[in-house]
Coordinates of C-alpha atoms in Angstrom, one line a residue:
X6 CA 0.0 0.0 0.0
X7 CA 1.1 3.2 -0.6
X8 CA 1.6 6.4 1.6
X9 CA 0.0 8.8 -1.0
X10 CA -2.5 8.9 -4.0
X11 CA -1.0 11.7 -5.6
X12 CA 0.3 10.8 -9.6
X13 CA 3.6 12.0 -10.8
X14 CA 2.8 15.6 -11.4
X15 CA 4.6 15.6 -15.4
X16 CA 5.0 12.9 -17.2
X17 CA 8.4 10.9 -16.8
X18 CA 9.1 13.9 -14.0
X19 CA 9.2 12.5 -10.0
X20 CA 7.7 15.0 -7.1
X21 CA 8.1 14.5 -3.6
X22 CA 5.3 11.9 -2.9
X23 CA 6.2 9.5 -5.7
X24 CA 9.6 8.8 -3.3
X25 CA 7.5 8.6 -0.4
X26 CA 8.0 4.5 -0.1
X27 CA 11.8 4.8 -0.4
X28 CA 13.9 5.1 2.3
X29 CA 17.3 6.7 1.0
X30 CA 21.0 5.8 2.4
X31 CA 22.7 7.9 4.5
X32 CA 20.5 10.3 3.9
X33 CA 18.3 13.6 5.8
X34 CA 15.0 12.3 4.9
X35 CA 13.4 14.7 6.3
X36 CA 14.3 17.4 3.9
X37 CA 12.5 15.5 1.0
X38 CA 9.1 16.3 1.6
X39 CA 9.2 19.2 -0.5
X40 CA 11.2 18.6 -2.8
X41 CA 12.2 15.0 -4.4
X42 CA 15.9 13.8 -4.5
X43 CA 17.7 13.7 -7.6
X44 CA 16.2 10.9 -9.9
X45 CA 18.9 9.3 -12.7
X46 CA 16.8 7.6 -15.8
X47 CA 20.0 7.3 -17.7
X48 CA 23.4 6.5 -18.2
X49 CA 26.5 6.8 -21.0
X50 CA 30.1 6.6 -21.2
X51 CA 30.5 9.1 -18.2
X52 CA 27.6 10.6 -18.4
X53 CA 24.3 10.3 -16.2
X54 CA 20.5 12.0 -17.2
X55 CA 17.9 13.0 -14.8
X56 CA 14.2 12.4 -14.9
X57 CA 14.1 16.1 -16.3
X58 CA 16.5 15.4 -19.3
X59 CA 19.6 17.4 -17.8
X60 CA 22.8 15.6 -18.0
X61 CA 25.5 15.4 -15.6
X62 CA 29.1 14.0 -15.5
X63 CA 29.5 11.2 -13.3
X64 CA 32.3 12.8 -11.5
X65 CA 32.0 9.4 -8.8
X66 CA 31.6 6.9 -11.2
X67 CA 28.3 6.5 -9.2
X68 CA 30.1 5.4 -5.8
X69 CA 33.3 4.7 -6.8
X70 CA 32.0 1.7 -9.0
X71 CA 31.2 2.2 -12.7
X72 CA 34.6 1.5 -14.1
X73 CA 34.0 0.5 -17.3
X74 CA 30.9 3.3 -17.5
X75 CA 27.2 3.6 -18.4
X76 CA 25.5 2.1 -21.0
X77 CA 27.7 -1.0 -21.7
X78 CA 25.3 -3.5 -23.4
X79 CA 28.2 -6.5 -23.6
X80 CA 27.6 -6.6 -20.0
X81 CA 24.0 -5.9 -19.7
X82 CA 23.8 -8.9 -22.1
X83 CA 26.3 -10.9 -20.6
X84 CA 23.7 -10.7 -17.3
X85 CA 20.8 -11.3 -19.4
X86 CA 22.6 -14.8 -21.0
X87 CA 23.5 -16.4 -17.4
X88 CA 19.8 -15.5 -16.2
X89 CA 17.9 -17.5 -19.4
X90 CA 20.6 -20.4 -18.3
X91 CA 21.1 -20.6 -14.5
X92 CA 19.2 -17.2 -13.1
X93 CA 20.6 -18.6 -9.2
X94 CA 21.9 -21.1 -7.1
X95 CA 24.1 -21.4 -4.0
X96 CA 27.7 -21.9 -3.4
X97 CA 26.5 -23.3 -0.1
X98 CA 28.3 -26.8 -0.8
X99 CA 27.6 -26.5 -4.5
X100 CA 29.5 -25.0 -7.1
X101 CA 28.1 -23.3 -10.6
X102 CA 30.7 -22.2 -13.5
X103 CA 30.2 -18.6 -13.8
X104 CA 31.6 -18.4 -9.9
X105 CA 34.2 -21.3 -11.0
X106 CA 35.4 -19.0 -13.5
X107 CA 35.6 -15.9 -11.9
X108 CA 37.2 -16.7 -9.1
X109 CA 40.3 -19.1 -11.4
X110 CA 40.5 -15.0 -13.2
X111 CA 40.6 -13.3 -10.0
X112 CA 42.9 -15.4 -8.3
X113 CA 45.8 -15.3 -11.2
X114 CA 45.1 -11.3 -11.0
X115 CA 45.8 -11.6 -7.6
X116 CA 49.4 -11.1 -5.8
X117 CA 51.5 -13.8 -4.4
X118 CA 49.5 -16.9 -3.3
X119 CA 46.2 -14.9 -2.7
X120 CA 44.2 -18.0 -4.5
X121 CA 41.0 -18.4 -2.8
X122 CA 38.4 -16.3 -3.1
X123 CA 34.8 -16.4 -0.8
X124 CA 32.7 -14.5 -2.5
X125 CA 29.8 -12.0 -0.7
X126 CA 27.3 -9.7 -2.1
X127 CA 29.0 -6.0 -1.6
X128 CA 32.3 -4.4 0.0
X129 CA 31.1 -4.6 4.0
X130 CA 29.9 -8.1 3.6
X131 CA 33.5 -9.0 2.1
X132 CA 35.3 -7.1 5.4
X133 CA 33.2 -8.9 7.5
X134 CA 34.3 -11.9 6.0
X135 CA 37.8 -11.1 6.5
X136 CA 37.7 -10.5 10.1
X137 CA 35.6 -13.7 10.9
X138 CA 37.9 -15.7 8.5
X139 CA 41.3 -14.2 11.0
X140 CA 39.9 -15.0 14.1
X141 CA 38.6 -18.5 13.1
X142 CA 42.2 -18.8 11.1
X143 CA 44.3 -18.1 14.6
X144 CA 41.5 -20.3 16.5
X145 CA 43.0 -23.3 14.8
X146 CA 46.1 -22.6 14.4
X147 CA 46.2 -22.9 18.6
X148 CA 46.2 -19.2 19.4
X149 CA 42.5 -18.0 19.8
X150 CA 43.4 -14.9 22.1
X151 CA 44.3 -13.5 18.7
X152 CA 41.0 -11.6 17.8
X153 CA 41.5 -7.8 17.9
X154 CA 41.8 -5.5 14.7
X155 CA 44.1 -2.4 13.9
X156 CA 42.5 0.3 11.5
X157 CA 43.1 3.8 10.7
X158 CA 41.7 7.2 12.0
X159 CA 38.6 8.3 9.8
X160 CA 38.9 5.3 7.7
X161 CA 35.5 3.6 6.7
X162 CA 35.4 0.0 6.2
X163 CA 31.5 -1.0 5.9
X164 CA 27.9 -0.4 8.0
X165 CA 27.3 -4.5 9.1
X166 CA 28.5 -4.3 13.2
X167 CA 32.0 -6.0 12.6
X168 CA 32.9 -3.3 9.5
X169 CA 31.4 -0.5 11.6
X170 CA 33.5 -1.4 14.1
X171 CA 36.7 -1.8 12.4
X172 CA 35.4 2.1 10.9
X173 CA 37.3 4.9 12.1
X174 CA 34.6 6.9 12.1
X175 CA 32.9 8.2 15.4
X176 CA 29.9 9.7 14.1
X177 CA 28.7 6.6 12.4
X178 CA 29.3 4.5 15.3
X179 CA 27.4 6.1 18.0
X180 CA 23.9 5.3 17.1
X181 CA 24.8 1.7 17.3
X182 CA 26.8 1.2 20.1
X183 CA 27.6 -1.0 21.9
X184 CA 29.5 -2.6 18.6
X185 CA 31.7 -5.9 18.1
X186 CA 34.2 -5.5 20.4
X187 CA 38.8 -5.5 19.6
X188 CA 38.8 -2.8 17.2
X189 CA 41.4 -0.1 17.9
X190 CA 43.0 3.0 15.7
X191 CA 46.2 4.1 14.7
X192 CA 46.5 7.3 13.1
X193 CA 46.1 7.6 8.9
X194 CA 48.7 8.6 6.2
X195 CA 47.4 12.4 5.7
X196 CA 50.6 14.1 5.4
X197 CA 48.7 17.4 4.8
X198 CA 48.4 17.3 8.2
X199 CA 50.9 15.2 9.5
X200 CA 51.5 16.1 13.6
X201 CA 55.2 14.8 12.4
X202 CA 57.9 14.8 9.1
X203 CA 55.4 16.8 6.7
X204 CA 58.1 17.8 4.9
X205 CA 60.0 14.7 4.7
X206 CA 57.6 12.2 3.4
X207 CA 59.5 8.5 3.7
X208 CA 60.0 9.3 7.4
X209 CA 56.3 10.5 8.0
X210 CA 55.5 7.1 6.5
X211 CA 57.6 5.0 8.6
X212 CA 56.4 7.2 11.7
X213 CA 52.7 6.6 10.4
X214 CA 53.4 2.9 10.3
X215 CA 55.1 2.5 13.4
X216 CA 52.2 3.6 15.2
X217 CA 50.4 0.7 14.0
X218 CA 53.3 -1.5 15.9
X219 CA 52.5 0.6 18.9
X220 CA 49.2 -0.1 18.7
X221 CA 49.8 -4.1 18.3
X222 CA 52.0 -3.7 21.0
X223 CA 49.8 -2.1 23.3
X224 CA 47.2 -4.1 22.6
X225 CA 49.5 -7.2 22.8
X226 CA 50.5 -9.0 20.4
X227 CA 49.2 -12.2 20.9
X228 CA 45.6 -10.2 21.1
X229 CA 45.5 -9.0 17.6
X230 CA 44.4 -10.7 14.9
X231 CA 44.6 -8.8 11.6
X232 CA 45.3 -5.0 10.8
X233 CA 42.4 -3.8 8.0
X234 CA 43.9 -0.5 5.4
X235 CA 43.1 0.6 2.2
X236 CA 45.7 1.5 -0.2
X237 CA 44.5 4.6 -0.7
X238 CA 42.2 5.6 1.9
X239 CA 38.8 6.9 0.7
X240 CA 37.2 8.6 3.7
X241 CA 39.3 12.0 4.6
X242 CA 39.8 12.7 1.3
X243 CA 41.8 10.1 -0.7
X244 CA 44.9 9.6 1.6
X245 CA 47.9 7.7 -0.6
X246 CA 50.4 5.8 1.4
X247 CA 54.2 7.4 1.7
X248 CA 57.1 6.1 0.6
X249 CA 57.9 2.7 2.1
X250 CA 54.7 2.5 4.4
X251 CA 53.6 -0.6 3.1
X252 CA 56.7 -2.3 3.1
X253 CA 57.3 -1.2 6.9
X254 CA 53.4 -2.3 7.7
X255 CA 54.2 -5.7 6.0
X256 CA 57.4 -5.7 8.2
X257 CA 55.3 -5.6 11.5
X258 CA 52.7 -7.5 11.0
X259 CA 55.3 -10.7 9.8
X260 CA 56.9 -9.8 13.0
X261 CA 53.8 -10.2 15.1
X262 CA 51.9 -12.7 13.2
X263 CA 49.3 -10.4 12.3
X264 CA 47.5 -10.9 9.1
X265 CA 47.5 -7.7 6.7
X266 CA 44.3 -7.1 4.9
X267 CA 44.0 -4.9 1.8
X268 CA 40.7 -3.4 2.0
X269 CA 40.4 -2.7 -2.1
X270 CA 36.4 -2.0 -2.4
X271 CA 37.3 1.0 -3.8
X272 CA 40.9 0.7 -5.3
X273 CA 40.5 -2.7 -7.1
X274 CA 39.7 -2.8 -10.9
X275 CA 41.9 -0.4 -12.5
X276 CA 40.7 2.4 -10.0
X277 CA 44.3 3.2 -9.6
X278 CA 45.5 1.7 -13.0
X279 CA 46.2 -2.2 -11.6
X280 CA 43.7 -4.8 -10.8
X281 CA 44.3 -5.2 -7.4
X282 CA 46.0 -1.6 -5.8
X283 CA 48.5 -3.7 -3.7
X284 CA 50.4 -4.6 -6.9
X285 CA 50.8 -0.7 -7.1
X286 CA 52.2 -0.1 -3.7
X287 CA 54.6 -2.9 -4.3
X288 CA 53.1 -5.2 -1.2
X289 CA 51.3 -8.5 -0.7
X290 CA 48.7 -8.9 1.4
X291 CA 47.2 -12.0 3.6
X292 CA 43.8 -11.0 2.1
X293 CA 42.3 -8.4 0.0
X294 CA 38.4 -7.1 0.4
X295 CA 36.9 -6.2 -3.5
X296 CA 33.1 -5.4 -4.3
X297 CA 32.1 -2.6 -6.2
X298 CA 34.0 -2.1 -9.3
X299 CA 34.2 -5.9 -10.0
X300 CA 31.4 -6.0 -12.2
X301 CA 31.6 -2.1 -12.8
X302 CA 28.1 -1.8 -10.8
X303 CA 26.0 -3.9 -13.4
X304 CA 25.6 -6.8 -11.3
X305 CA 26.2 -6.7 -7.5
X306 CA 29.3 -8.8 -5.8
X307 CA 31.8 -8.7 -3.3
X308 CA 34.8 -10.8 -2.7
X309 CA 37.3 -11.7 0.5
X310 CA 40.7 -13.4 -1.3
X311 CA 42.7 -15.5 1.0
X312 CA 46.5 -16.9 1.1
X313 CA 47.1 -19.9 0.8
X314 CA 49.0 -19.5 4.1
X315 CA 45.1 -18.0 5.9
X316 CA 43.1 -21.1 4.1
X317 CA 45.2 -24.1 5.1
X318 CA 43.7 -24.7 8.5
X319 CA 40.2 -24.5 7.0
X320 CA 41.4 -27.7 4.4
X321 CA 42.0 -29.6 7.7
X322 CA 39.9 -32.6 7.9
X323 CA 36.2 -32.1 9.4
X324 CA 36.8 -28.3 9.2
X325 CA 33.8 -25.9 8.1
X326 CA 33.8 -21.7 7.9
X327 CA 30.2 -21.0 9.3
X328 CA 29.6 -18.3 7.3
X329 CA 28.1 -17.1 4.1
X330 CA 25.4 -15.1 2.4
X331 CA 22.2 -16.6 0.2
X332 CA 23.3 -13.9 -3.0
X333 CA 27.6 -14.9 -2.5
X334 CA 28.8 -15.5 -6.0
X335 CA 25.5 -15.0 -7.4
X336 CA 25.4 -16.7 -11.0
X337 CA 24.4 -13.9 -12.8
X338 CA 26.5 -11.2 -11.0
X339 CA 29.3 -14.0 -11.5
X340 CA 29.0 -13.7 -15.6
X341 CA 28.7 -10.1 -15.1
X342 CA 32.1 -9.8 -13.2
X343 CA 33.5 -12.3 -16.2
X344 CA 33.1 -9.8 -18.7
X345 CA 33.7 -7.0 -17.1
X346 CA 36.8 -7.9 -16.9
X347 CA 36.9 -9.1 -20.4
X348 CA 36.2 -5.5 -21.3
X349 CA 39.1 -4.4 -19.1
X350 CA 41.3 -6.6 -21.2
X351 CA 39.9 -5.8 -24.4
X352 CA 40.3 -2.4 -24.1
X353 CA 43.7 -1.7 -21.3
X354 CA 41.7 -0.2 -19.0
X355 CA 44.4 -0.2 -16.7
X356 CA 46.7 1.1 -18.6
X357 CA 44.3 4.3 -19.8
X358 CA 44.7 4.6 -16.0
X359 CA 48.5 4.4 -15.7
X360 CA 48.7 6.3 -19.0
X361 CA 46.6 9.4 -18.0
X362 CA 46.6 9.5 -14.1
X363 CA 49.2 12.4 -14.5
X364 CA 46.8 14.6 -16.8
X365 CA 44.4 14.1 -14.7
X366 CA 46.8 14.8 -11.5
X367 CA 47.4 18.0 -13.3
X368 CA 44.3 19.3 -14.6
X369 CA 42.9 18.7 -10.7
X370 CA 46.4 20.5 -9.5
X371 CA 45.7 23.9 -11.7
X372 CA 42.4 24.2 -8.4
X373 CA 45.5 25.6 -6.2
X374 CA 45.5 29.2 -7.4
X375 CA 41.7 29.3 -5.4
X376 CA 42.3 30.8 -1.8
X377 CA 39.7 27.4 -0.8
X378 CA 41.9 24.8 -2.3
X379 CA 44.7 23.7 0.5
X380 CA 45.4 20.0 -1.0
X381 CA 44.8 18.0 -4.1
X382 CA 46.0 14.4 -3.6
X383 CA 45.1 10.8 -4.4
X384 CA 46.1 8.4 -6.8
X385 CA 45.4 6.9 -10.2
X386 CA 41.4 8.1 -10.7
X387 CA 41.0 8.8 -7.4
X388 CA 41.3 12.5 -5.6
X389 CA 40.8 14.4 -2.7
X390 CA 40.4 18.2 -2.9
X391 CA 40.7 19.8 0.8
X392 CA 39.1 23.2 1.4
X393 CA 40.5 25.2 3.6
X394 CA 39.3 28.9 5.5
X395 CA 43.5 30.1 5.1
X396 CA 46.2 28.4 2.6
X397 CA 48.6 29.9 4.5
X398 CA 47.8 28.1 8.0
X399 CA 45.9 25.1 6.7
X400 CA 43.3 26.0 9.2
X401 CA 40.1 24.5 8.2
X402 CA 36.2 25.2 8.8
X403 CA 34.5 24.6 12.2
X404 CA 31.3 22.1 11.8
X405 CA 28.6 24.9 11.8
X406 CA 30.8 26.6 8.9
X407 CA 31.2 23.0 7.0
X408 CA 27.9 22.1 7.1
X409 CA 26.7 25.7 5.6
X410 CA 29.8 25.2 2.8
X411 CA 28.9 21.8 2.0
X412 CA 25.3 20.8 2.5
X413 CA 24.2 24.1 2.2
X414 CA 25.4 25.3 -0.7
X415 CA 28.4 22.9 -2.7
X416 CA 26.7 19.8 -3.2
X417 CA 23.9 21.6 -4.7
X418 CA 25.7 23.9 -6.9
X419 CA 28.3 21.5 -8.1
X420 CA 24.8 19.3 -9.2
X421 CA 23.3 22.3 -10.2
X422 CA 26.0 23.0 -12.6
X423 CA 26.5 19.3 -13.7
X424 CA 29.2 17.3 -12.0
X425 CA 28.0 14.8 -10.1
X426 CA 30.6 14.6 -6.7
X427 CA 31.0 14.3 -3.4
X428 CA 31.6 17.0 -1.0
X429 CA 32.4 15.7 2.3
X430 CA 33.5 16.5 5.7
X431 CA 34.2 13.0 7.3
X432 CA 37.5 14.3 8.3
X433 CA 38.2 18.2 6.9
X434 CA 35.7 19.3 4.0
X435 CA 37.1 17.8 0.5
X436 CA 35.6 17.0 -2.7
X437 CA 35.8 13.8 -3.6
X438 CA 36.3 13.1 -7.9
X439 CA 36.9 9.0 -9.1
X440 CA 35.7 9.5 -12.3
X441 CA 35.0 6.2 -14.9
X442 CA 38.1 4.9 -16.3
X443 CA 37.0 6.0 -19.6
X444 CA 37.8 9.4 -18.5
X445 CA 40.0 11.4 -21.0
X446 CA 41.1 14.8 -21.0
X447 CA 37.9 16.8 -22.0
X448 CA 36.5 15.3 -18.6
X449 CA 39.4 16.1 -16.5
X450 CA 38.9 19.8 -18.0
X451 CA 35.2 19.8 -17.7
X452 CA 35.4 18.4 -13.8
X453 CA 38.4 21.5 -13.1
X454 CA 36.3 24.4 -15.0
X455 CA 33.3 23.5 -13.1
X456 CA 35.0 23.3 -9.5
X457 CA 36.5 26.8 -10.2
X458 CA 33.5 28.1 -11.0
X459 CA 31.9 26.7 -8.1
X460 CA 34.6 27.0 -5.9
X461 CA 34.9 30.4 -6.6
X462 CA 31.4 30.9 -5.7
X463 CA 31.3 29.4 -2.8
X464 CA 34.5 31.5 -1.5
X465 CA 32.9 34.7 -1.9
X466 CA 30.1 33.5 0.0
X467 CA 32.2 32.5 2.8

């Protein structure tokens, strides 16, 4: 039954009581009964359409996920084949060849002897996995005391209770408290505002990952489990790694027996011009977390890939992982994921990335002449823009001034004047920009000239 009688009030056009039923993520719900979110009818290349007809570039490749872009009909096809054959079945002690298959490709994409691969439905379902999978891993291997988790400051990892936990981010936490209990901080890789070595950037990153040894070591060592980063960490605004950090991380947590997981739901899938972002940073993880751009959004699917070192306890004899999800390697989201990655290969995806991530560096990098800009910084198709109240001092806006500079009037305008973005203030106020991997230059331009204009806007509003 529905809430309202009222019709759309245009044709093909949706007002505030056609939305009435849906119940929007992270979103201020109240503030749609006047007025009706944004509806998207469309999609092409790197382009989106609204139920009006305006278009808008896809500055977020919808959430980080449309890699390959809109309107691909080799893979709405592909989707379409797999559901006239086998639309579902389980992997719950069954096997079907579209999951076979994908997980043989993702495994040989994968670094060192990452070869197993549990598949889930999405990005959080695929950390949860991870962190059941290390405490059940150190459980047989004789040392179950071993549960705890290192993350970072600010860094999101997923809304189920075990992700939220291992989130650095108060805010989303306290409204569902108490939480899954071991999860602990250590400070992120922002060297914009590093408390130590801003200026020397290999020694803020081994600074940066020593405190994850003192955090191992304050926990205990033979308390922690696993420590959970992204390559590049999305929340913040795009934080890359320093100089050696990885290989200092991967140090500590062979010293301690702590398992290293990648948390790639954003970076995997070309995101930052390799399959899998580890290969980029020059480190091998125990695990790695994938989801979203796997299947470029047509289909979803999430993954947790495990060593060979993490699954040989579970090949022991009478030994079961309790745990799994109905949708896990869903057949159809399975042939999806196949060729999306065919499309990858068939067209160096990657490589565009590797090949343009400079242009792109520097079209974003022209933003510092603005009195707002303090930082650009990310990686591959993935940026950060901070905004700052004074360049010179870094200092940045109080929470009554970010939420009038962002929700008031930025993410508006920036919509308004069509790039679709995030502006965000988990951590200091940025603007967030992952573009498809499509992207060429005449995006990168389009995405800079419409920042400055809006940018420029906004600062004289200040």
């Amino acid at each position: 039954m529905t809430t309202t009688e009222q019709p759309v009030t245009e044709p093909g056009h949706y007002g505030p009581a056609d939305v009435d039923n849906l119940w929007l993520h992270f979103s201020r719900m109240g503030g749609y009964a006047q007025q009706a979110p944004p509806v998207i009818v469309k999609g092409e290349g790197c382009y989106i359409w609204d139920d009006r007809g305006r278009r808008y570039l896809d500055g977020l490749a919808g959430l980080f996920v449309v890699q390959a872009g809109h309107g691909r009909r080799e893979l709405a096809q592909a989707a379409a084949k797999q559901a006239e054959q086998l639309a579902f079945f389980p992997i719950w002690s069954y096997a079907h060849p579209s999951a076979i298959e994908l997980s043989q490709r993702l495994a040989a994409a994968a670094p060192g002897d990452l070869n197993r691969v549990f598949f889930t439905t999405g990005g959080g379902e695929a950390v949860e996995t991870a962190w059941k999978a290390a405490k059940q891993y150190f459980k047989l291997i004789g040392k179950p005391a071993k549960h705890k988790v290192i993350s970072r400051a600010i860094a999101y990892h997923g809304t189920t209770q075990g992700a939220l936990s291992i989130t650095g981010l108060p805010a989303l936490k306290q409204d569902f408290e108490p939480l899954v209990p071991g999860a602990f901080r250590a400070p992120n890789t922002n060297i914009y505002r590093a408390p130590y070595f801003g200026d020397d950037p290999k020694a803020f990153g081994q600074w940066a990952a020593d405190q994850i040894e003192q955090a191992i070591l304050f926990e205990g060592p033979d308390t922690v489990a696993a420590v959970f980063l992204e390559p590049v960490q999305n929340a913040g605004g795009c934080f890359p790694p320093p100089p050696g950090y990885f290989d200092r991380v991967r140090e500590i947590c062979d010293r301690h027996d702590v398992l290293l997981v990648s948390d790639e739901v954003i970076c995997a899938f070309g995101r930052l011009g390799t399959t899998f972002a580890c290969e980029k940073f020059g480190y091998v993880p125990d695990m790695i977390t994938c989801a979203k751009g796997m299947t470029s959004g047509y289909s979803p699917i999430g993954a947790m890939i495990a060593s060979d070192k993490v699954m040989e306890p579970f090949l022991r004899p009478g030994v079961t992982f309790p745990h799994g999800y109905t949708f896990g390697g869903h057949p159809v989201s399975a042939a999806v994921g196949l060729a999306n990655l065919d499309v990858f290969e068939r067209e160096g995806l990657n490589q565009h990335v590797l090949d343009t991530e400079h242009d792109f560096r520097r079209t974003l990098e022209k933003l510092h002449d603005l009195p707002i800009v303090g930082d650009v910084r990310g990686d591959g198709f993935f940026y950060g823009i901070e905004l700052v109240k004074d360049k010179a001092t870094k200092e940045t806006f109080d929470d009554v001034e970010s939420e009038r500079l962002l929700r008031g009037f930025l993410s508006g305008a920036l919509f308004d004047a069509g790039l679709y973005c995030r502006a965000d203030d988990r951590g200091d106020p940025v603007v967030q920009l992952a573009p498809p991997l499509t992207a060429g230059q005449a995006e990168f331009d389009l995405i800079e000239q419409t920042l400055r204009s809006v940018l420029t806007e906004a600062w004289a509003r200040l």
